[in-house]
Coordinates of C-alpha atoms in Angstrom, one line a residue:
M1 CA 0.0 0.0 0.0
K2 CA 2.9 2.4 0.7
N3 CA 3.7 2.5 -3.0
R4 CA 0.3 4.1 -3.6
F5 CA 1.5 7.2 -1.7
N6 CA 4.9 7.3 -3.3
L7 CA 3.7 7.4 -6.9
F8 CA 2.9 11.1 -6.7
A9 CA 6.0 13.3 -6.6
L10 CA 5.8 17.1 -6.4
G11 CA 7.7 19.3 -8.8
A12 CA 10.8 21.3 -7.7
L13 CA 8.7 23.8 -5.8
G14 CA 6.1 21.4 -4.5
L15 CA 3.4 22.7 -6.9
L16 CA 0.4 20.4 -7.3
T17 CA -0.9 19.8 -10.8
V18 CA -4.3 18.2 -10.9
S19 CA -6.8 17.4 -13.6
C20 CA -9.7 19.6 -14.5
A21 CA -12.8 17.5 -14.9
N22 CA -15.9 18.5 -17.0
Q23 CA -17.9 21.1 -15.1
Q24 CA -21.1 19.1 -15.4
E25 CA -19.6 15.8 -14.1
A26 CA -21.9 14.1 -11.7
V27 CA -20.7 13.3 -8.2
V28 CA -19.8 9.6 -7.8
P29 CA -21.4 8.0 -4.7
G30 CA -18.9 7.7 -1.9
T31 CA -16.7 10.4 -3.4
P32 CA -17.1 13.9 -1.9
V33 CA -16.7 17.2 -3.7
F34 CA -15.8 20.2 -1.5
S35 CA -16.1 23.8 -2.7
N36 CA -16.1 27.4 -1.4
F37 CA -13.8 26.9 1.6
V38 CA -13.6 30.1 3.7
Y39 CA -11.5 30.6 6.8
T40 CA -11.8 33.9 8.7
G41 CA -9.7 34.8 11.8
Q42 CA -11.4 36.8 14.5
D43 CA -8.9 37.4 17.3
A44 CA -9.7 40.4 19.5
I45 CA -6.0 41.3 20.0
Y46 CA -5.8 42.4 16.3
D47 CA -9.0 44.4 16.5
N48 CA -7.6 46.1 19.7
N49 CA -4.2 46.8 18.2
P50 CA -4.5 48.3 14.7
L51 CA -1.3 48.9 12.8
A52 CA 0.4 52.2 12.4
A53 CA 2.0 52.9 9.0
D54 CA 5.4 51.8 10.3
E55 CA 4.3 48.6 12.2
F56 CA 3.8 45.0 11.5
Y57 CA 2.4 42.0 13.4
T58 CA 4.3 39.3 15.1
P59 CA 3.9 36.3 14.8
I60 CA 4.8 36.6 11.2
L61 CA 3.7 33.0 10.6
Q62 CA 0.5 32.2 12.5
G63 CA -0.4 28.6 13.3
C64 CA 1.8 25.6 13.4
Y65 CA 5.1 27.0 12.0
P66 CA 7.6 26.2 14.9
D67 CA 11.4 26.0 15.2
P68 CA 12.2 28.8 12.7
S69 CA 15.6 29.1 11.1
I70 CA 16.7 31.9 8.8
C71 CA 19.5 32.8 6.4
Q72 CA 20.5 35.5 4.0
K73 CA 22.1 35.9 0.6
G74 CA 22.4 39.5 -0.4
N75 CA 18.9 41.0 -0.3
D76 CA 17.2 37.5 -0.1
Y77 CA 16.1 36.0 3.1
Y78 CA 14.9 32.4 3.5
L79 CA 13.1 30.9 6.4
V80 CA 12.2 27.3 7.2
C81 CA 10.2 25.6 10.0
S82 CA 9.6 22.1 11.5
S83 CA 6.9 20.0 9.8
F84 CA 6.9 16.7 11.7
A85 CA 4.6 14.3 9.9
I86 CA 3.2 17.0 7.6
N87 CA 3.6 16.2 3.9
P88 CA 5.3 17.9 2.1
G89 CA 7.9 18.7 4.7
V90 CA 9.8 21.8 5.8
P91 CA 7.9 24.8 4.5
I92 CA 10.2 27.5 3.1
F93 CA 9.5 31.2 2.8
H94 CA 11.3 34.1 1.0
S95 CA 11.5 37.8 1.9
N96 CA 13.5 40.8 0.9
D97 CA 12.7 42.8 4.1
L98 CA 11.8 40.4 7.0
V99 CA 8.3 41.8 7.0
N100 CA 6.7 40.5 3.8
W101 CA 7.0 36.7 3.3
K102 CA 6.0 34.4 0.4
Q103 CA 5.9 30.7 0.7
I104 CA 8.0 29.3 -2.2
G105 CA 7.3 25.7 -1.5
H106 CA 8.7 22.9 0.7
V107 CA 12.2 21.7 1.0
L108 CA 11.3 18.1 1.3
D109 CA 8.7 17.7 -1.4
R110 CA 9.1 14.2 -2.9
P111 CA 9.2 10.7 -1.6
S112 CA 13.0 10.3 -1.9
Q113 CA 13.3 13.1 0.6
L114 CA 10.4 12.5 3.0
K115 CA 9.3 9.1 4.4
V116 CA 6.8 9.8 7.2
E117 CA 3.9 7.5 6.1
D118 CA 3.9 5.3 9.2
T119 CA 4.8 7.8 12.0
G120 CA 2.8 9.7 14.6
I121 CA 2.0 13.4 13.9
S122 CA 4.7 14.7 16.2
A123 CA 7.5 12.5 14.8
G124 CA 9.0 13.1 11.4
V125 CA 11.0 16.2 10.6
Y126 CA 12.4 18.3 13.6
A127 CA 14.2 21.6 13.9
P128 CA 15.6 22.4 10.5
T129 CA 18.4 24.9 10.0
I130 CA 19.0 26.7 6.7
R131 CA 22.3 28.3 5.9
Y132 CA 24.0 29.9 2.9
N133 CA 27.7 29.1 2.2
P134 CA 29.3 31.9 0.3
N135 CA 32.5 29.9 -0.2
N136 CA 30.7 27.6 -2.8
D137 CA 27.5 29.6 -3.4
T138 CA 25.3 26.8 -2.0
F139 CA 22.3 26.7 0.4
Y140 CA 22.1 23.9 2.9
M141 CA 19.2 22.6 5.0
I142 CA 20.0 20.3 7.8
T143 CA 17.5 18.5 10.0
T144 CA 16.6 15.4 11.9
Q145 CA 14.0 13.1 10.4
F146 CA 12.6 10.6 12.9
A147 CA 11.2 8.3 10.2
G148 CA 12.2 6.3 7.1
D149 CA 15.6 5.3 8.6
F150 CA 16.9 8.8 8.0
G151 CA 18.1 10.3 11.2
N152 CA 20.2 13.4 10.7
I153 CA 20.2 14.5 7.1
I154 CA 21.3 17.4 4.9
V155 CA 20.1 18.7 1.5
K156 CA 21.6 21.3 -0.8
S157 CA 20.5 23.8 -3.4
K158 CA 22.0 26.4 -5.6
D159 CA 18.7 28.2 -5.7
P160 CA 15.9 27.5 -3.1
M161 CA 13.4 28.7 -5.7
K162 CA 14.2 25.6 -7.8
G163 CA 14.2 22.7 -5.3
W164 CA 16.7 20.7 -3.3
S165 CA 18.9 17.6 -3.6
D166 CA 18.1 14.2 -2.2
P167 CA 19.1 13.8 1.4
I168 CA 22.6 12.9 2.5
K169 CA 22.5 10.8 5.7
L170 CA 25.0 12.1 8.3
N171 CA 27.0 9.8 10.5
F172 CA 26.2 11.1 14.0
E173 CA 23.4 10.7 16.6
G174 CA 21.6 13.4 18.5
I175 CA 19.1 16.0 17.2
D176 CA 18.8 19.6 16.2
P177 CA 21.8 19.8 13.9
S178 CA 23.0 23.2 12.6
I179 CA 25.7 23.9 10.1
F180 CA 28.2 26.8 10.2
F181 CA 30.5 28.0 7.4
D182 CA 33.5 30.0 8.6
D183 CA 35.0 32.7 6.3
N184 CA 38.2 30.6 6.0
G185 CA 36.3 27.9 4.1
K186 CA 36.0 25.4 7.0
A187 CA 32.6 24.1 8.1
Y188 CA 31.2 22.7 11.4
I189 CA 28.1 21.0 12.6
V190 CA 26.7 21.6 16.1
H191 CA 23.9 19.6 17.6
N192 CA 22.2 18.4 20.8
D193 CA 23.3 15.0 22.1
A194 CA 23.1 12.9 25.2
P195 CA 26.0 13.2 27.7
E196 CA 28.3 10.2 28.4
K197 CA 26.7 10.0 31.8
A198 CA 23.4 11.8 32.6
L199 CA 23.4 13.6 35.9
Y200 CA 19.7 14.3 36.0
E201 CA 16.6 14.2 33.9
G202 CA 16.9 16.7 31.0
H203 CA 20.7 16.8 31.1
R204 CA 22.0 17.2 27.6
V205 CA 25.1 18.5 25.8
I206 CA 26.0 20.5 22.7
K207 CA 28.5 18.8 20.5
I208 CA 30.5 20.1 17.5
W209 CA 32.1 18.2 14.5
E210 CA 34.2 19.4 11.7
Y211 CA 32.4 19.0 8.4
D212 CA 34.0 18.1 5.0
V213 CA 32.2 20.3 2.5
E214 CA 33.6 18.2 -0.5
K215 CA 32.4 14.9 0.9
D216 CA 29.3 16.3 2.6
Q217 CA 30.1 14.3 5.8
I218 CA 31.4 14.9 9.3
I219 CA 35.1 14.3 9.8
P220 CA 35.4 11.2 12.1
G221 CA 37.1 11.8 15.4
T222 CA 36.6 15.6 15.5
D223 CA 33.6 15.6 17.8
K224 CA 33.9 17.6 21.0
V225 CA 31.4 18.6 23.7
I226 CA 31.3 22.4 23.9
V227 CA 28.4 22.9 26.3
N228 CA 27.7 20.6 29.2
G229 CA 24.1 20.9 30.5
G230 CA 23.7 24.6 29.8
V231 CA 24.7 28.0 31.2
D232 CA 25.4 26.7 34.7
L233 CA 25.6 22.9 35.2
S234 CA 25.4 23.4 39.0
K235 CA 21.9 24.6 38.6
K236 CA 20.9 21.5 36.6
P237 CA 19.7 23.3 33.5
I238 CA 17.6 21.1 31.2
W239 CA 17.2 20.5 27.5
I240 CA 20.0 22.6 26.0
E241 CA 19.2 22.3 22.3
A242 CA 18.7 24.0 18.9
P243 CA 22.3 25.4 18.8
H244 CA 23.5 27.9 16.2
L245 CA 27.0 29.3 15.6
Y246 CA 27.7 32.8 14.4
K247 CA 30.8 34.9 13.9
K248 CA 31.0 38.7 14.6
N249 CA 34.1 40.9 15.0
G250 CA 36.4 37.9 15.1
K251 CA 34.5 36.2 17.9
Y252 CA 32.3 33.1 17.7
Y253 CA 28.9 33.0 19.3
L254 CA 26.9 29.9 20.2
M255 CA 23.2 30.5 20.8
C256 CA 21.0 27.7 22.2
A257 CA 17.5 27.1 23.5
E258 CA 17.4 26.0 27.2
G259 CA 14.7 24.9 29.5
G260 CA 12.6 22.8 27.1
T261 CA 10.0 23.9 24.6
G262 CA 7.4 24.6 27.2
D263 CA 6.8 27.1 29.9
G264 CA 10.5 27.0 31.0
H265 CA 11.8 27.8 27.5
S266 CA 14.5 30.4 27.0
E267 CA 17.3 31.4 24.7
V268 CA 20.9 31.7 25.9
I269 CA 24.2 32.8 24.3
F270 CA 27.9 31.9 24.7
M271 CA 31.1 33.4 23.2
G272 CA 34.5 31.9 22.3
N273 CA 37.6 32.7 20.4
K274 CA 37.3 29.5 18.2
P275 CA 34.3 27.7 16.8
T276 CA 35.3 24.7 18.9
G277 CA 35.4 26.8 22.1
P278 CA 35.8 27.0 25.0
F279 CA 32.7 29.1 25.3
T280 CA 31.8 31.5 28.0
P281 CA 28.1 32.2 28.8
A282 CA 26.9 35.8 28.7
P283 CA 26.5 37.3 32.1
N284 CA 22.9 38.4 31.3
N285 CA 21.5 35.1 30.1
P286 CA 18.8 34.3 29.1
I287 CA 18.6 36.8 26.3
L288 CA 15.0 35.8 25.4
S289 CA 12.3 34.3 27.7
Q290 CA 8.8 34.7 29.0
R291 CA 9.0 32.1 31.8
H292 CA 9.6 34.6 34.6
L293 CA 6.6 36.8 33.9
S294 CA 3.2 36.8 35.6
A295 CA 1.0 33.8 34.5
D296 CA -2.1 35.9 34.3
R297 CA -0.7 38.8 32.2
P298 CA -3.1 40.0 29.5
D299 CA -2.7 38.9 25.8
K300 CA -0.1 36.4 27.0
V301 CA 2.6 35.1 24.7
D302 CA 4.7 32.3 26.2
W303 CA 7.2 29.5 25.6
A304 CA 9.6 31.8 23.7
G305 CA 12.9 30.3 22.5
H306 CA 14.4 28.2 19.7
A307 CA 15.7 31.3 18.0
D308 CA 17.9 32.2 15.0
I309 CA 19.5 35.6 14.2
V310 CA 20.2 37.4 10.9
E311 CA 21.2 40.9 9.9
G312 CA 18.3 42.9 8.5
P313 CA 18.0 45.2 5.5
D314 CA 18.6 48.2 7.7
G315 CA 21.9 46.9 9.1
K316 CA 20.2 46.0 12.4
H317 CA 19.9 42.4 13.6
Y318 CA 16.7 40.5 14.0
G319 CA 15.8 37.2 15.6
V320 CA 13.1 34.7 14.7
F321 CA 11.9 32.3 17.4
L322 CA 8.9 30.2 18.4
A323 CA 6.3 31.1 21.0
I324 CA 2.7 30.3 21.7
R325 CA -0.5 32.4 22.2
P326 CA -2.7 30.5 24.6
N327 CA -6.5 31.1 24.7
E328 CA -8.5 32.2 27.7
K329 CA -8.2 28.7 29.3
N330 CA -4.4 28.6 28.7
R331 CA -4.8 26.1 25.9
I332 CA -2.6 26.2 22.8
N333 CA -4.7 25.2 19.9
T334 CA -2.7 27.3 17.3
G335 CA 0.5 25.5 18.3
R336 CA 4.0 27.0 18.3
E337 CA 4.3 30.0 15.9
T338 CA 7.1 32.0 14.3
F339 CA 7.7 35.4 15.9
I340 CA 10.3 38.1 15.2
L341 CA 12.0 40.8 17.3
P342 CA 14.8 43.3 16.7
V343 CA 18.1 42.3 18.3
D344 CA 20.5 44.8 19.8
W345 CA 24.0 43.6 19.0
T346 CA 25.9 46.8 19.6
G347 CA 27.5 45.3 22.7
T348 CA 29.5 42.2 23.2
Y349 CA 26.5 39.9 23.3
P350 CA 23.2 40.1 21.3
V351 CA 20.0 40.8 23.2
F352 CA 16.5 40.5 21.9
E353 CA 14.8 43.9 22.3
G354 CA 11.8 43.4 24.6
G355 CA 12.5 39.7 24.7
M356 CA 12.4 39.6 28.5
E357 CA 9.3 41.7 28.7
P358 CA 5.7 40.7 27.9
L359 CA 5.7 40.3 24.1
K360 CA 3.5 42.6 22.1
A361 CA 1.4 41.9 19.0
K362 CA 3.2 44.5 16.8
I363 CA 6.6 45.9 16.4
K364 CA 8.3 48.6 14.3
M365 CA 9.3 47.7 10.7
P366 CA 12.8 48.1 9.4
Q367 CA 13.3 51.5 8.0
G368 CA 12.0 51.9 4.4
V369 CA 9.8 48.8 4.4
T370 CA 6.2 48.8 3.3
N371 CA 3.8 46.3 4.9
Q372 CA 2.2 44.2 2.2
S373 CA 0.7 41.5 4.4
G374 CA -1.9 39.5 2.5
K375 CA -1.2 41.4 -0.8
N376 CA 0.7 40.5 -3.9
G377 CA 1.1 36.9 -2.9
F378 CA 2.6 37.7 0.6
F379 CA 1.4 35.7 3.6
P380 CA -1.3 37.5 5.6
N381 CA -1.2 38.0 9.3
G382 CA -3.4 39.6 11.9
N383 CA -7.1 38.9 11.3
F384 CA -7.6 37.8 7.7
T385 CA -9.8 35.7 5.4
F386 CA -8.5 32.9 3.3
S387 CA -10.8 31.7 0.5
E388 CA -10.4 28.7 -1.8
D389 CA -12.7 27.5 -4.5
F390 CA -10.3 24.7 -5.7
S391 CA -10.7 25.6 -9.3
A392 CA -7.0 26.3 -9.9
T393 CA -4.7 23.7 -11.2
Q394 CA -2.1 24.5 -8.5
L395 CA -3.2 24.4 -4.9
D396 CA -1.9 27.0 -2.4
Y397 CA 1.1 25.7 -0.5
R398 CA -0.8 26.1 2.8
W399 CA -2.8 22.9 1.9
V400 CA -1.0 19.9 3.1
G401 CA -1.4 16.2 3.9
I402 CA -0.4 14.3 7.0
R403 CA 2.0 11.4 6.3
G404 CA 0.9 10.9 2.7
A405 CA 1.2 13.3 -0.2
R406 CA -2.0 15.2 -0.8
E407 CA -2.0 14.5 -4.6
G408 CA -2.5 10.8 -3.8
F409 CA -6.2 11.4 -3.1
I410 CA -7.4 14.7 -4.6
S411 CA -8.2 16.3 -7.9
T412 CA -9.7 19.7 -8.6
S413 CA -12.1 21.0 -11.3
A414 CA -14.5 23.8 -11.8
N415 CA -16.8 21.9 -9.4
G416 CA -14.3 22.0 -6.6
L417 CA -12.1 19.5 -4.7
T418 CA -12.8 15.8 -5.2
I419 CA -11.4 13.5 -2.6
T420 CA -11.0 9.8 -3.5
P421 CA -11.3 8.2 0.0
Y422 CA -8.7 5.9 1.5
E423 CA -9.9 3.1 3.7
E424 CA -8.0 4.5 6.7
N425 CA -9.9 6.8 9.0
I426 CA -8.6 9.8 10.8
K427 CA -7.2 7.8 13.8
A428 CA -4.8 5.7 11.7
V429 CA -1.1 6.2 11.9
K430 CA -1.0 6.0 8.1
P431 CA -1.8 8.5 5.3
T432 CA -5.5 9.5 5.5
S433 CA -7.5 11.1 2.7
T434 CA -7.6 14.5 4.4
L435 CA -6.5 17.9 3.1
F436 CA -5.4 20.2 5.9
Y437 CA -5.2 23.9 6.6
R438 CA -3.6 25.1 9.8
Q439 CA -5.7 26.8 12.5
Q440 CA -4.2 30.3 12.8
H441 CA -6.4 32.1 15.3
S442 CA -7.9 31.2 18.7
S443 CA -11.2 32.5 17.3
F444 CA -12.1 31.7 13.7
T445 CA -14.9 30.6 11.4
T446 CA -14.5 28.0 8.7
T447 CA -17.2 27.1 6.2
T448 CA -17.2 24.8 3.2
T449 CA -19.8 23.3 0.9
L450 CA -20.0 19.6 0.5
N451 CA -21.6 17.6 -2.3
Y452 CA -21.7 13.9 -1.2
Q453 CA -23.7 10.8 -1.3
P454 CA -22.5 8.1 1.2
R455 CA -23.2 4.5 0.2
S456 CA -23.2 3.0 3.7
E457 CA -22.4 3.7 7.4
K458 CA -18.7 3.0 6.5
D459 CA -18.6 6.1 4.3
L460 CA -18.1 9.5 5.8
A461 CA -17.0 12.9 4.5
G462 CA -16.8 16.3 6.2
I463 CA -14.6 18.5 8.4
V464 CA -12.1 17.4 11.0
C465 CA -10.4 19.5 13.7
Y466 CA -7.2 17.6 14.3
Q467 CA -4.5 17.8 16.9
S468 CA -3.3 14.3 16.3
E469 CA -4.5 10.8 15.4
Q470 CA -5.6 10.4 19.1
F471 CA -7.1 13.8 19.7
N472 CA -9.6 15.2 17.2
Y473 CA -13.2 16.1 16.2
V474 CA -14.9 14.6 13.1
F475 CA -18.0 16.4 11.7
G476 CA -19.3 14.7 8.7
V477 CA -22.1 13.1 6.6
T478 CA -22.6 9.3 6.8
K479 CA -25.5 6.9 6.4
K480 CA -27.6 4.6 8.5
A481 CA -30.0 2.3 6.7
E482 CA -31.4 4.4 3.9
E483 CA -31.1 7.8 5.6
N484 CA -28.2 10.3 5.6
Y485 CA -26.9 11.7 8.9
L486 CA -24.6 14.4 10.1
V487 CA -22.4 13.1 13.0
L488 CA -20.1 14.8 15.5
Q489 CA -17.5 12.5 16.9
R490 CA -15.0 13.4 19.7
T491 CA -11.8 11.4 20.0
E492 CA -9.7 11.7 23.1
R493 CA -6.6 9.5 23.8
G494 CA -7.8 7.4 20.9
N495 CA -11.2 6.7 22.4
S496 CA -14.1 8.0 20.3
T497 CA -17.7 9.0 21.3
T498 CA -20.5 10.4 19.2
R499 CA -21.6 13.7 20.7
A500 CA -24.6 14.1 18.4
S501 CA -26.1 13.1 15.1
V502 CA -29.0 14.5 13.1
P503 CA -30.7 13.3 9.9
V504 CA -30.2 15.4 6.8
K505 CA -32.2 14.9 3.6
E506 CA -30.2 17.1 1.3
T507 CA -26.4 16.4 1.0
S508 CA -25.8 17.5 -2.6
S509 CA -25.1 21.1 -1.4
I510 CA -24.7 21.1 2.4
Q511 CA -22.6 23.7 4.1
L512 CA -20.5 22.6 7.1
R513 CA -19.2 25.2 9.5
V514 CA -16.9 25.1 12.5
K515 CA -16.7 28.2 14.7
A516 CA -14.3 28.7 17.6
E517 CA -14.4 31.4 20.2
G518 CA -11.4 30.6 22.2
D519 CA -12.0 27.2 23.8
N520 CA -15.6 27.0 22.7
Y521 CA -16.2 25.2 19.4
T522 CA -19.5 24.9 17.6
F523 CA -20.1 22.6 14.6
S524 CA -23.1 23.5 12.5
Y525 CA -24.7 23.0 9.0
S526 CA -27.0 24.7 6.5
T527 CA -29.0 23.3 3.6
D528 CA -30.1 26.7 2.4
G529 CA -26.9 28.7 2.7
K530 CA -28.5 31.0 5.3
D531 CA -29.6 29.4 8.5
F532 CA -27.1 27.2 10.3
Q533 CA -28.1 24.6 12.9
A534 CA -25.6 23.5 15.6
V535 CA -25.0 19.8 16.1
G536 CA -24.0 18.8 19.6
G537 CA -24.1 22.3 21.0
T538 CA -20.9 24.0 22.2
V539 CA -18.0 21.7 22.8
S540 CA -14.6 22.2 24.4
G541 CA -11.5 22.7 22.2
D542 CA -9.4 21.1 25.0
I543 CA -8.4 18.1 23.0
L544 CA -7.0 20.3 20.2
S545 CA -4.5 21.9 22.6
T546 CA -0.8 21.0 22.7
N547 CA -0.7 21.1 26.5
V548 CA -3.6 18.6 26.7
A549 CA -2.9 16.3 23.7
G550 CA 0.9 16.5 24.0
G551 CA 3.2 16.6 21.0
F552 CA 4.6 19.5 19.1
T553 CA 2.0 20.5 16.5
G554 CA -1.0 22.9 16.5
S555 CA -4.5 22.1 15.5
M556 CA -5.4 21.7 11.8
I557 CA -8.7 21.9 10.0
G558 CA -9.1 19.1 7.5
L559 CA -11.4 18.3 4.6
Y560 CA -11.8 14.5 5.1
A561 CA -13.2 11.4 3.7
T562 CA -13.0 7.7 4.5
T563 CA -14.4 4.3 3.7
N564 CA -13.8 3.0 7.2
N565 CA -16.0 5.3 9.3
D566 CA -16.5 4.5 12.9
A567 CA -18.5 7.6 13.9
A568 CA -21.8 5.9 14.8
V569 CA -25.2 7.5 14.4
K570 CA -26.9 8.0 17.8

């Protein structure tokens, strides 16, 4: 069965080419057609904080875009994020000013690069680093892929707009690798690893290797531990990870995350005279964190860390990092997002400006930049509406699959999106026939039109709100005897219950809607396009939160179909 998912490879930029069917083509029983997808964000913080002409919003990438890494070549900036079991893997963005970003595709966009078909949602691809080597005019992306017998891998490109090489498997253990190119032509890899003898839970080390650029492999025997535990081993620091090396004014700087990617998260910095150390921690560590602030502060942003620094177009430095925006019940349904702050590096050590204070929704733009958010192909942020009629031959890059490539089960036409259902249902740790869009706001409304005729109770098509294979809501049309029903199923820790079901006579043009107001989710439908009726009342979004479900991803909204439905009609 795995070959079925590997037959469909994306082009160099991950563009999806799909067939256009005749507009009058009848819907095949058991095969749903979705159309008129509309997602609208409605977070109060953006209404309460309108932008001035010289401001832009942070996060710059809302929703599940964690572990950002950034690099520069001339006036071009490239940014990548973790993707875990999302397919295609490692979304990549381009900007000329650090404010306006376009997604140009995915780094791992074909089966030879990405093998996550049988892994849980929070396994797969972790913590990528992207770097440009001016010595050979080549871009590198290095990451850990916990699937497909890959481990630590590196891919290369002369032009990120035109795709990346097949992976080169690297001969070392550990996670979070980052590559550094010195101006003398030498290269090094730093990464998180286990110590020879762990002194306490969470005790880790940062290790460095010399890297042979010609052979694209570490040089055996050159490994060395350059940080043991963290800033101060006597205080038992935990989870030193996500290291990056920089060089400035003849000194080498090692920046790492410390404290774990939760409420103890922070960013720390060290300095040395050589890339191999020894390294001295800055006296004012951490240089970025929210962990010390009041838990009940308004408009809370938390978990800040896992950062990367680059020089901006105005000559000033900026840092991208992950953080979360919990809702009113301190739940994290949007996952870990990509934020940005200016960095003051006029002194010996860099410091994130405002990084130790409560983070704000907006910051000043680099001088001379015009905010084009949501225009001219640039990613939107703040409150926005994303609409999709699925008539184009190339789907927006924001549409993704989980584990399996999306083109294995979809086609588009003037009628909309046709999903050819897989047998696997949403709880399978396998590719499912679900096309996903990230939840990007705590409060949002999503509506789509469904044309579908289920053949039996084993058929179902509709919307899912999905944190993982074990935590999700399914809201879809199925059948019992000769009658069609709408069913709302809640799955928590893999155990499913039907919250409600209602009979529906007309399913050739039924509108399905999910509306979230913070933790309160409502699933409703309309057969006339005007009046919506709720199914199951208001339900909690608790199971869609990272700190309830666990893992590293945010909630995603999926257009879903299966021939192995287990959401029973009440």
